Short mmCIF file of C-alpha atoms and ligand atoms in Angstrom, two decimals:
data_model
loop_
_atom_site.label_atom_id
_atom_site.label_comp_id
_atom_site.label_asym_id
_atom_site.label_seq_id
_atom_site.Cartn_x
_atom_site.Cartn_y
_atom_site.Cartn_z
CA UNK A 1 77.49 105.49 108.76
CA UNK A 2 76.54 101.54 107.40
CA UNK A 3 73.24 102.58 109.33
CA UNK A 4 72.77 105.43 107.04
CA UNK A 5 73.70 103.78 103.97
CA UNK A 6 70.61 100.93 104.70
CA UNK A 7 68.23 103.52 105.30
CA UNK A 8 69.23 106.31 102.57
CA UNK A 9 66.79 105.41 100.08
CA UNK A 10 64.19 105.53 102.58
CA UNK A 11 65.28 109.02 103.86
CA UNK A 12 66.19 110.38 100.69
CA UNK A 13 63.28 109.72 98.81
CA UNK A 14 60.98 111.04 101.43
CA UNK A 15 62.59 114.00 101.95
CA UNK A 16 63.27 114.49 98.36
CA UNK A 17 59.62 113.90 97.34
CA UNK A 18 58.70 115.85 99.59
CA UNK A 19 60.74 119.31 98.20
CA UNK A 20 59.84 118.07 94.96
CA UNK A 21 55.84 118.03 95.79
CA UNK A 22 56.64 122.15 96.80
CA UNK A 23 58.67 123.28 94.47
CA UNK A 24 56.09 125.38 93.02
CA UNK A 25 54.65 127.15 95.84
CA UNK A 26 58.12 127.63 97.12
CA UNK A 27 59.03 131.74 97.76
CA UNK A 28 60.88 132.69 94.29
CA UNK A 29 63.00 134.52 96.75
CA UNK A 30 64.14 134.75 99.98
CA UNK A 31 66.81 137.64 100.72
CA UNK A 32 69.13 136.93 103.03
CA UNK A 33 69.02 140.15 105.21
CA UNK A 34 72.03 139.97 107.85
CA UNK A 35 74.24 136.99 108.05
CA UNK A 36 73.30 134.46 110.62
CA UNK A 37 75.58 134.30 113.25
CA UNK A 38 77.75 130.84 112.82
CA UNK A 39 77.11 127.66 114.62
CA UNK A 40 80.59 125.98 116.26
CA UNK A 41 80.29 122.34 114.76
CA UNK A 42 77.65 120.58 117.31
CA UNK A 43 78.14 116.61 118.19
CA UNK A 44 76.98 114.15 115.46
CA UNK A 45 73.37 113.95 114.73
CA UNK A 46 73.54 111.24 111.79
CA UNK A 47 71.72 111.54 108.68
CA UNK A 48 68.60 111.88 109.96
CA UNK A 49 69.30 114.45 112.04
CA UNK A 50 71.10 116.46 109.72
CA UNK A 51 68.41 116.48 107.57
CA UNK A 52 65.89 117.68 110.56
CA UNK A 53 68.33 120.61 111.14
CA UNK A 54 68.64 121.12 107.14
CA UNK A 55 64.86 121.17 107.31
CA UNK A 56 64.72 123.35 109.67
CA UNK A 57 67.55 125.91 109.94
CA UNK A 58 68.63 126.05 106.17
CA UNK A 59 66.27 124.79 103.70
CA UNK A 60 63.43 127.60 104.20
CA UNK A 61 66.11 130.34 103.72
CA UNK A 62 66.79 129.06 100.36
CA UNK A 63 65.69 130.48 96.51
CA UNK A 64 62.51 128.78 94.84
CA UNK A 65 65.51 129.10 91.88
CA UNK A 66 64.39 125.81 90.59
CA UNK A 67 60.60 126.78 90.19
CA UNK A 68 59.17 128.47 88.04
CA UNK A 69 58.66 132.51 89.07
CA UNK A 70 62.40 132.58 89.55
CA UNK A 71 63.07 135.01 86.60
CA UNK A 72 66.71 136.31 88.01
CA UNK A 73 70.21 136.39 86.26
CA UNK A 74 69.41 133.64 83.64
CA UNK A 75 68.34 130.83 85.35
CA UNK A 76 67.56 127.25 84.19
CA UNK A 77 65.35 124.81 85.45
CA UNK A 78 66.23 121.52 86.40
CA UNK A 79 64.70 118.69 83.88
CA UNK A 80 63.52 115.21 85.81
CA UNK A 81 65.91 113.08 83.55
CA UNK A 82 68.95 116.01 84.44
CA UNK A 83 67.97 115.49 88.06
CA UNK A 84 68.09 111.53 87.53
CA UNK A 85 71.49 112.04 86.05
CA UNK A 86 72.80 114.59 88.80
CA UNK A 87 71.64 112.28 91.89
CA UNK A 88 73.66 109.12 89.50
CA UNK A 89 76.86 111.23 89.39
CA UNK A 90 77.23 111.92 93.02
CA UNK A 91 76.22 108.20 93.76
CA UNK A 92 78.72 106.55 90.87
CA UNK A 93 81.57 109.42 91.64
CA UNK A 94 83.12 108.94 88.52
CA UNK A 95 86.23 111.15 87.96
CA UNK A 96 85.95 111.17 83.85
CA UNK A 97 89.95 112.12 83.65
CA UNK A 98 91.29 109.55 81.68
CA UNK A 99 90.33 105.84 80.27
CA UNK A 100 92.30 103.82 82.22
CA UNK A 101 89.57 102.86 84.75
CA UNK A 102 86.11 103.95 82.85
CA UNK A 103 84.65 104.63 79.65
CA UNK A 104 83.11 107.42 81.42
CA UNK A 105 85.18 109.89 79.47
CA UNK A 106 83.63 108.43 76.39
CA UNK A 107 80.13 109.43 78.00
CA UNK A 108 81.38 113.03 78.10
CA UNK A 109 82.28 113.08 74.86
CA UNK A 110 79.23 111.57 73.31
CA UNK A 111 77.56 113.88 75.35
CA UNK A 112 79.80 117.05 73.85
CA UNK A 113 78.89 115.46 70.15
CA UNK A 114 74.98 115.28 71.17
CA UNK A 115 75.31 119.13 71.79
CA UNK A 116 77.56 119.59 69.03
CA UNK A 117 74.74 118.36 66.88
CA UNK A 118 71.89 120.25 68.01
CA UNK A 119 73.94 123.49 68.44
CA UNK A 120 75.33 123.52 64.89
CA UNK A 121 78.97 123.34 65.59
CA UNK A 122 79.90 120.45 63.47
CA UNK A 123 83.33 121.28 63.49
CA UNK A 124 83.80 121.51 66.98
CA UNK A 125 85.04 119.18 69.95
CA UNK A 126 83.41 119.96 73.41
CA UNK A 127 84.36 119.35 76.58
CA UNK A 128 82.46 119.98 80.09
CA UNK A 129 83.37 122.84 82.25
CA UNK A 130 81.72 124.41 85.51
CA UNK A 131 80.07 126.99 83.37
CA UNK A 132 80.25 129.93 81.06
CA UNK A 133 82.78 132.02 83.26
CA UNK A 134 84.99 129.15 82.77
CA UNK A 135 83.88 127.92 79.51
CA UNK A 136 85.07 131.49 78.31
CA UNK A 137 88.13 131.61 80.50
CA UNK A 138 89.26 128.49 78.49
CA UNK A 139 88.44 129.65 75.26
CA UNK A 140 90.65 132.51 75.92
CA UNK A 141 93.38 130.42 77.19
CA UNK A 142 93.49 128.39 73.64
CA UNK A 143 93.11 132.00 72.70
CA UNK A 144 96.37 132.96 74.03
CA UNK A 145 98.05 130.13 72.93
CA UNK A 146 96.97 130.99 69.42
CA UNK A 147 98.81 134.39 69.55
CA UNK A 148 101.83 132.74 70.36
CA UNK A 149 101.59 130.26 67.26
CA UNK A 150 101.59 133.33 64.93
CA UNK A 151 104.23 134.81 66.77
CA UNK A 152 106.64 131.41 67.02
CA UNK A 153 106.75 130.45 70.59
CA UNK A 154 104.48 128.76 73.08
CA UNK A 155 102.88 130.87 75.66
CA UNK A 156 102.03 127.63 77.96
CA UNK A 157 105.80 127.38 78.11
CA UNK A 158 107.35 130.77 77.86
CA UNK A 159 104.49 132.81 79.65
CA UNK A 160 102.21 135.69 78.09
CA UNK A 161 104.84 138.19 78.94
CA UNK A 162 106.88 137.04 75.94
CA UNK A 163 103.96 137.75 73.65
CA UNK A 164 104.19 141.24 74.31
CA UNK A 165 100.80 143.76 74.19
CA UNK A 166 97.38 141.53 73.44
CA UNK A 167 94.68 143.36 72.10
CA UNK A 168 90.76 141.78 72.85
CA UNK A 169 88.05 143.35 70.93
CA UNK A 170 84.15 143.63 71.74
CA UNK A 171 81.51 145.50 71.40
CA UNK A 172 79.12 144.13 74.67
CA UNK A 173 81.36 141.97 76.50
CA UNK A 174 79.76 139.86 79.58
CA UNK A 175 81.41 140.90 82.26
CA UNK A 176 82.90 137.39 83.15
CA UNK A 177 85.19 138.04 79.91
CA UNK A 178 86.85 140.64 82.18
CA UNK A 179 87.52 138.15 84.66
CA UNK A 180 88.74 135.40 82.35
CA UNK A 181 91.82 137.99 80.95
CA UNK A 182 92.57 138.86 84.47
CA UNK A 183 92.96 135.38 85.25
CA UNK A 184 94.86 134.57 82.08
CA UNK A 185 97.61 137.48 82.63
CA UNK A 186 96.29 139.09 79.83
CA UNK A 187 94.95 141.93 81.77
CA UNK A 188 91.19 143.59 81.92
CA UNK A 189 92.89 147.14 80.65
CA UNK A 190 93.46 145.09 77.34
CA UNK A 191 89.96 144.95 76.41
CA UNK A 192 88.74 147.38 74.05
CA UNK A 193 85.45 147.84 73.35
CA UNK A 194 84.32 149.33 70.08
CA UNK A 195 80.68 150.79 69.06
CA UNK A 196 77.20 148.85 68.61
CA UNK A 197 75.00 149.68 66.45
CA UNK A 198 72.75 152.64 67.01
CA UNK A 199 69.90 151.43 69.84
CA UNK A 200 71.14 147.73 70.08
CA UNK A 201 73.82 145.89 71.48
CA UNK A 202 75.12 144.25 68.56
CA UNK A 203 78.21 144.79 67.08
CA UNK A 204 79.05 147.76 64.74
CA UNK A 205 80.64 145.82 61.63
CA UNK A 206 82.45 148.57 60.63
CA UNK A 207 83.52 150.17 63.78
CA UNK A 208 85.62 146.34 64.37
CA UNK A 209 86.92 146.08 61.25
CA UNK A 210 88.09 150.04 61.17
CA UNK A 211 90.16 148.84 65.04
CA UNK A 212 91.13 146.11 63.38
CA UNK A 213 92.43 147.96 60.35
CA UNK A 214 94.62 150.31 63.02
CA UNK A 215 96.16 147.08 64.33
CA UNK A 216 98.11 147.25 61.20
CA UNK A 217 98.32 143.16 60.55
CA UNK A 218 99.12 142.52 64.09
CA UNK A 219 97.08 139.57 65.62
CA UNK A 220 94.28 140.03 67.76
CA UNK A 221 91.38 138.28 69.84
CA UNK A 222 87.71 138.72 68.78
CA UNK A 223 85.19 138.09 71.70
CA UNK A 224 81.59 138.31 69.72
CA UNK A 225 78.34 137.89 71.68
CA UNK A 226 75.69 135.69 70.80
CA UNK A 227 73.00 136.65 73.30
CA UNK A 228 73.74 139.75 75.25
CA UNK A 229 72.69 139.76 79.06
CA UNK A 230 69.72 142.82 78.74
CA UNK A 231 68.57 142.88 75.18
CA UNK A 232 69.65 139.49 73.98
CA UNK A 233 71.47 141.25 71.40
CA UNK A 234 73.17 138.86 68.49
CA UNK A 235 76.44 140.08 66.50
CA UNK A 236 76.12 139.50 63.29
CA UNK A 237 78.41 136.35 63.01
CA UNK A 238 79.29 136.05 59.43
CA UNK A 239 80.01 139.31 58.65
CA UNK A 240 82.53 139.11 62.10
CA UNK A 241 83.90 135.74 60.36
CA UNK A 242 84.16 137.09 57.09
CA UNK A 243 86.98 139.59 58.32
CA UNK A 244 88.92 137.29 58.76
CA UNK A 245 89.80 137.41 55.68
CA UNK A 246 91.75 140.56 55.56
CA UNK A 247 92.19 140.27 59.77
CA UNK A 248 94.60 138.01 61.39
CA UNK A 249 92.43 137.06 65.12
CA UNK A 250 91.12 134.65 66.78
CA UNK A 251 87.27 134.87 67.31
CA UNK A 252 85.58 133.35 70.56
CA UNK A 253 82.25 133.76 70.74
CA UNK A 254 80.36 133.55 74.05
CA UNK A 255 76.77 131.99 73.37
CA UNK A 256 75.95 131.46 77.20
CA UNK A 257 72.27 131.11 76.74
CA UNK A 258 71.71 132.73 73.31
CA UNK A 259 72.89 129.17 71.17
CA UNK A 260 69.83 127.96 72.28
CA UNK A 261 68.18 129.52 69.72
CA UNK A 262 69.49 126.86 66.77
CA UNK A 263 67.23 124.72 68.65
CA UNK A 264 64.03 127.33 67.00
CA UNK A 265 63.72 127.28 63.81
CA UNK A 266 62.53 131.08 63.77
CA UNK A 267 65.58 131.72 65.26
CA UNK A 268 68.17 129.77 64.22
CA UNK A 269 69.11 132.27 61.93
CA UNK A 270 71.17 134.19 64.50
CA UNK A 271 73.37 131.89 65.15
CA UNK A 272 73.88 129.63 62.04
CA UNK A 273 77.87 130.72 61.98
CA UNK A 274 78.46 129.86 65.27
CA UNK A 275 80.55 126.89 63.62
CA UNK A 276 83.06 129.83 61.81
CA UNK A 277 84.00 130.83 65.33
CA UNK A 278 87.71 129.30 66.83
CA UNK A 279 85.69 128.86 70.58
CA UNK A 280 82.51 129.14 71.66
CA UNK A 281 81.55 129.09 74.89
CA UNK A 282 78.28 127.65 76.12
CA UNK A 283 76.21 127.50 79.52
CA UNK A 284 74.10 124.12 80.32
CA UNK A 285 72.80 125.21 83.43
CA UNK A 286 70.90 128.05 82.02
CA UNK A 287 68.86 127.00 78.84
CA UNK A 288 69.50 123.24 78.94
CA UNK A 289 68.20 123.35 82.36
CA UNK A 290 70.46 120.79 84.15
CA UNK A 291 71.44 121.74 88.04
CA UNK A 292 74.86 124.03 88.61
CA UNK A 293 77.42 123.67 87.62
CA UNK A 294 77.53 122.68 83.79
CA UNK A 295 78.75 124.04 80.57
CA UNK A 296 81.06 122.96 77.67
CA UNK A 297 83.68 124.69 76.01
CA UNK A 298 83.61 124.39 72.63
CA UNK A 299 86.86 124.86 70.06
CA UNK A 300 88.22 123.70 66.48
CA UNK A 301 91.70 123.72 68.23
CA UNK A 302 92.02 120.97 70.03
CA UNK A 303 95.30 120.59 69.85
CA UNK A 304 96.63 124.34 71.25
CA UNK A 305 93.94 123.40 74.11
CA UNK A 306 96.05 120.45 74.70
CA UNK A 307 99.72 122.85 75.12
CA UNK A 308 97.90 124.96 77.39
CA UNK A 309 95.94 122.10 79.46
CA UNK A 310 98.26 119.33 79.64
CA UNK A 311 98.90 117.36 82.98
CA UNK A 312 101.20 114.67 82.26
CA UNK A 313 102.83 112.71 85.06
CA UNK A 314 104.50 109.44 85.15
CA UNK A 315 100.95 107.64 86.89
CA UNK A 316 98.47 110.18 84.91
CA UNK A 317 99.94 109.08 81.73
CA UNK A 318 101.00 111.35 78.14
CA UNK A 319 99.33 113.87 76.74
CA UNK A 320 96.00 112.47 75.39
CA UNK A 321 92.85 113.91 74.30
CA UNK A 322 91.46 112.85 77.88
CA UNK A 323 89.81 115.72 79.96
CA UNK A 324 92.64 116.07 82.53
CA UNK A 325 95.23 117.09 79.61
CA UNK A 326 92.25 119.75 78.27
CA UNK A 327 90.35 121.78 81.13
CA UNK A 328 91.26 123.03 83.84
CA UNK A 329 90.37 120.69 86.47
CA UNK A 330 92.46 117.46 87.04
CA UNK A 331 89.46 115.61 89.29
CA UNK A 332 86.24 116.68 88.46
CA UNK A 333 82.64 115.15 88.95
CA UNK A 334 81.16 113.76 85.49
CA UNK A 335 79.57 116.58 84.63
CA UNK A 336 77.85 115.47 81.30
CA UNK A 337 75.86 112.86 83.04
CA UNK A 338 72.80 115.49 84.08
CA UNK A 339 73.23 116.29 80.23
CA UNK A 340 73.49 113.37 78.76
CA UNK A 341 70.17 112.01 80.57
CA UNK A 342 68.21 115.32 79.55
CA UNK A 343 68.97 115.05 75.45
CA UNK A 344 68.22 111.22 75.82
CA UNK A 345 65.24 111.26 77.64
CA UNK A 346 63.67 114.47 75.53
CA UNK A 347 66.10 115.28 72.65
CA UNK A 348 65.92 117.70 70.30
CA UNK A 349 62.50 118.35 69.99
CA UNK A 350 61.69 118.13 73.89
CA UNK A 351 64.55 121.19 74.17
CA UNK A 352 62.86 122.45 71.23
CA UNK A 353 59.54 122.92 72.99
CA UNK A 354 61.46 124.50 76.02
CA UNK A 355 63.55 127.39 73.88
CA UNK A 356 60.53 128.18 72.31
CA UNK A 357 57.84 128.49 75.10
CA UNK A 358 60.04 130.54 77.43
CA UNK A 359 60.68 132.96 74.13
CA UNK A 360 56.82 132.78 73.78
CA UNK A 361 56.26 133.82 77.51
CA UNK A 362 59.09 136.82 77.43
CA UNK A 363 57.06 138.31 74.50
CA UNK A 364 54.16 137.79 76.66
CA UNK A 365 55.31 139.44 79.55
CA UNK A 366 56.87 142.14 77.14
CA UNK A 367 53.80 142.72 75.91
CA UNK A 368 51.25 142.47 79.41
CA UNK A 369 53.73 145.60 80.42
CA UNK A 370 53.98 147.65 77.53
CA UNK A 371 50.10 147.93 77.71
CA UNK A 372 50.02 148.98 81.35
CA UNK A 373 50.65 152.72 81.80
CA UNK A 374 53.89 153.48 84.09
CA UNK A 375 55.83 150.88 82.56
CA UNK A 376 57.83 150.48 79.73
CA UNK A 377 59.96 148.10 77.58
CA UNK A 378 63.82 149.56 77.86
CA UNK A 379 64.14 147.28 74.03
CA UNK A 380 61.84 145.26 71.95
CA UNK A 381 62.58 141.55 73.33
CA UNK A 382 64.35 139.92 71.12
CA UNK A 383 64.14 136.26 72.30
CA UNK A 384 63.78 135.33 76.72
CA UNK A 385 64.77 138.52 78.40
CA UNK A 386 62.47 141.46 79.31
CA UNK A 387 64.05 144.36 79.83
CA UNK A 388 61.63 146.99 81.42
CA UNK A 389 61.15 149.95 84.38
CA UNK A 390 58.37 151.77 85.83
CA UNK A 391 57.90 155.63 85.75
CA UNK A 392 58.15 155.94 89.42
CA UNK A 393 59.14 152.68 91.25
CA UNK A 394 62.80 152.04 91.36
CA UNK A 395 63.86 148.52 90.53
CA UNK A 396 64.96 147.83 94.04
CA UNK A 397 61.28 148.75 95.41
CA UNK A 398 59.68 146.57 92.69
CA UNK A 399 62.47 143.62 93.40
CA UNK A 400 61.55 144.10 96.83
CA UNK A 401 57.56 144.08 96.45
CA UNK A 402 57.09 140.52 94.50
CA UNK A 403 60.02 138.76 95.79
CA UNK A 404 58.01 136.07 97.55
CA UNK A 405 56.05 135.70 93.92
CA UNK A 406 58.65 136.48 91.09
CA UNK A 407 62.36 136.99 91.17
CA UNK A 408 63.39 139.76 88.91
CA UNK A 409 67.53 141.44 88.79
CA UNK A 410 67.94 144.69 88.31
CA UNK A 411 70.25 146.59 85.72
CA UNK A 412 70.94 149.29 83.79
CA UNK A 413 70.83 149.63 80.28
CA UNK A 414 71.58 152.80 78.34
CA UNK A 415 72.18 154.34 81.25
CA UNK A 416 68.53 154.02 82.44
CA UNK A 417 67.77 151.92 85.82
CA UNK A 418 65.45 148.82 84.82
CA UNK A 419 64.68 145.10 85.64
CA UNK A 420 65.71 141.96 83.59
CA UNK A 421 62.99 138.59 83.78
CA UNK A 422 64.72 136.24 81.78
CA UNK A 423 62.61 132.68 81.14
CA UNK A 424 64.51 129.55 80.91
CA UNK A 425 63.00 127.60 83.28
CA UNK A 426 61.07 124.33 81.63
CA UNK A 427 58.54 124.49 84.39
CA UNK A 428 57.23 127.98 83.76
CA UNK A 429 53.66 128.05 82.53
CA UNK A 430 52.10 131.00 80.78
CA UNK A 431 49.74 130.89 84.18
CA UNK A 432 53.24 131.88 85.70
CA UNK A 433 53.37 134.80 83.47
CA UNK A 434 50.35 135.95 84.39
CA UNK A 435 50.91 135.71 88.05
CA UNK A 436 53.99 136.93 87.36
CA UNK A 437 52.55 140.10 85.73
CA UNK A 438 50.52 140.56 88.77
CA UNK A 439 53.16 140.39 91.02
CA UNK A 440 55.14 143.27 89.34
CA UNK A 441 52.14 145.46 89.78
CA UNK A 442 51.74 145.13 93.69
C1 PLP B 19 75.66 133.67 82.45
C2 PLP B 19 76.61 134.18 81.45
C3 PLP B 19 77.99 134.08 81.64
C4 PLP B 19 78.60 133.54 82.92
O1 PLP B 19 78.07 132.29 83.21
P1 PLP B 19 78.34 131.48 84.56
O2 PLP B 19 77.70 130.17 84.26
O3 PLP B 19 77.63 132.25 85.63
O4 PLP B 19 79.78 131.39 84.79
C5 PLP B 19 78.80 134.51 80.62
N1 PLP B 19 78.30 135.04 79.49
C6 PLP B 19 76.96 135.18 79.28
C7 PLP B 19 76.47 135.78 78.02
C8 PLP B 19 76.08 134.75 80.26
O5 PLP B 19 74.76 134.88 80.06
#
């Protein structure tokens, strides 16, 4: 192992530089077809060797997720100064829980502000999860503990059960919002969904305030979208926050990918009350393009996240505004590093530049297809997601076809079969489009 240590620069950086030479030309995807059949443990090979058999056995089977034709899910990039950061965390192996034996804590919460500022949400305190399913899961826990404020008891001691029925209302929910109320004991039967607006995904204004109206004064949670999944649909925001004032609830608003759009200026508009909501939940590895597994959960309440979060035990210390006493994890990698190298090394404007030419290339794209007969836009694009299908191809066929050039998911929207591209990748070039385009067509 010492061995390995004095030669792991030299080994790292050639095999490193080597991946990072290709990333371009690597497949966009590689399907797995059947699993491989597993290999007992084999005697020690060292580093060296492990990265031969890496090389050999593993590494071709893997995504080009990282490059730029990789249009799947929503998928960010990887910045140089994010990847800088990344290799620094796993080297340093901070565990940012508490202050007694680093300021790294401080890091993450400088880090939290930087977003804070860029995002809008001036009145908000961040803190680093491993991304938006959890980001949105721990919203909904300070959620939680919010109904039990109104109703005079703690839910972090007494349990949800003594809070009786919750109600959650959306119009679009993600379907990790599901997840996060079966996780929380709230239940995914407690969700109600009420009506968009005609041909969009946004919110109905009226239809929520007319279930919130039949709740008759009782409390309720609010999960708004800012950025739906196919149509990048916003809610309108305000008019959401602005019930409030005749509705008792709590409004989280997941903003995965779709805050991202403060940082455009012909944008921005969507989501300039993103500060009015009680959490907001978002995603770093998508749009801020820093490697798995980063987001930051974002809430005016610190203080119910603290009741539901806190850890304290005679040699962890009280109840502080540390991470241990407000996330889920206890130990955790430091998380904002990736982040915190990113806004330093290109700020605002360098993020800028990214939001904006990905939104330029999904209008491209948007527009390449709508102009070729047999396909068809399923909705206008609204900001990085096309959301398209061909006449007689099925998604799966055309998925299948230009894997090895573009990755594409499928979905349905509306009932119809289609295909999302969603760009968030810094390293995609309008060329990419283009060859992109082609692809789709084979
Ligand atoms: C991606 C996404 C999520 C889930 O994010 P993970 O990082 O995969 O946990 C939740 N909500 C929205 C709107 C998303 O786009």
């Amino acid at each position: 192992m010492h061995d390995d240590l004095d030669r792991l620069p030299g080994l790292l950086s050639r095999h490193a530089a080597g991946l990072l030479a290709t990333l371009d030309d690597r497949p966009a995807a590689v399907p797995a077809g059947a699993p491989r059949p597993r290999r007992p443990l084999p005697d020690p090979a060292g580093l060296d060797g492990a990265l031969a058999e890496f090389a050999e056995r593993w590494e071709p089977g893997f995504s080009g997720s990282a490059g730029p034709r990789y249009l799947g899910f929503v998928t960010g990039g990887v910045t140089p100064a994010s990847l800088a950061g990344d290799w620094l965390t796993g080297l340093l192996d901070q565990n940012p829980t508490s202050r007694l034996d680093s300021s790294a804590p401080d890091l993450e919460r400088e880090t939290a502000g930087w977003l804070a500022e860029i995002l809008g949400l001036p009145s908000h305190t961040g803190l680093f999860v491993s991304g938006a399913t959890m980001s949105n899961t721990t919203g909904l826990a300070i959620a939680r503990e919010w109904l039990g404020e109104h109703a005079g008891i703690s839910v972090a001691d007494e349990g949800v059960a003594a809070l009786g029925k919750i109600t959650v209302l959306s119009a679009e929910p993600h379907s990790s919002v599901y997840k996060a109320l079966s996780m929380l004991g709230i239940g995914r039967k407690q969700l109600r969904t009420f009506p968009s607006l005609p041909g969009r995904e946004a919110a109905d204004i009226a239809a929520l305030d007319e279930a919130l109206t039949a709740l008759d004064g009782r409390p309720a949670i609010v999960v708004a979208n800012a950025g739906t999944v196919n149509t990048v649909d916003f809610d309108d925001l305000e008019a959401i926050s602005a019930l409030r004032e005749r509705h008792p609830f709590w409004l989280h608003v997941d903003a995965a990918f779709g805050a991202f759009a403060a940082l455009s200026p012909a944008h921005a508009d969507l989501v300039t009350a993103l500060d009015d909501a009680d959490s907001v939940c978002v995603d770093l590895h998508k749009w801020l393009n820093v490697p798995y597994d980063s987001a930051v959960q974002f809430t005016r309440r610190p203080d119910l996240q603290l009741r539901v979060f806190q850890n304290s035990a005679p040699y962890l210390g009280a109840p502080s505004a540390d991470p241990l006493h407000l996330t889920p994890e206890n130990s955790r990698r430091l998380r904002a590093l990736p982040a915190w190298f990113t806004l330093r090394a290109y700020g605002r404007d360098g993020h800028r530049a990214i939001v904006e030419r990905n939104i330029a290339q999904a209008h491209r794209l948007g527009e390449l297809l709508q102009n070729t007969p047999g396909w068809r836009l399923l909705a206008p694009v609204r900001l990085n997601v096309v959301c398209f299908a061909h006449e007689t191809r099925t998604p799966e066929e055309i998925i299948k076809a230009a894997a090895a050039e573009v990755f594409v998911t499928p979905t349905t929207l509306w009932d119809t079969p289609g295909l999302r591209a969603a760009f968030s990748n810094w390293r995609t070039s309008d060329d990419d489009v283009e060859r992109a385009y082609q692809a789709l067509l084979q």
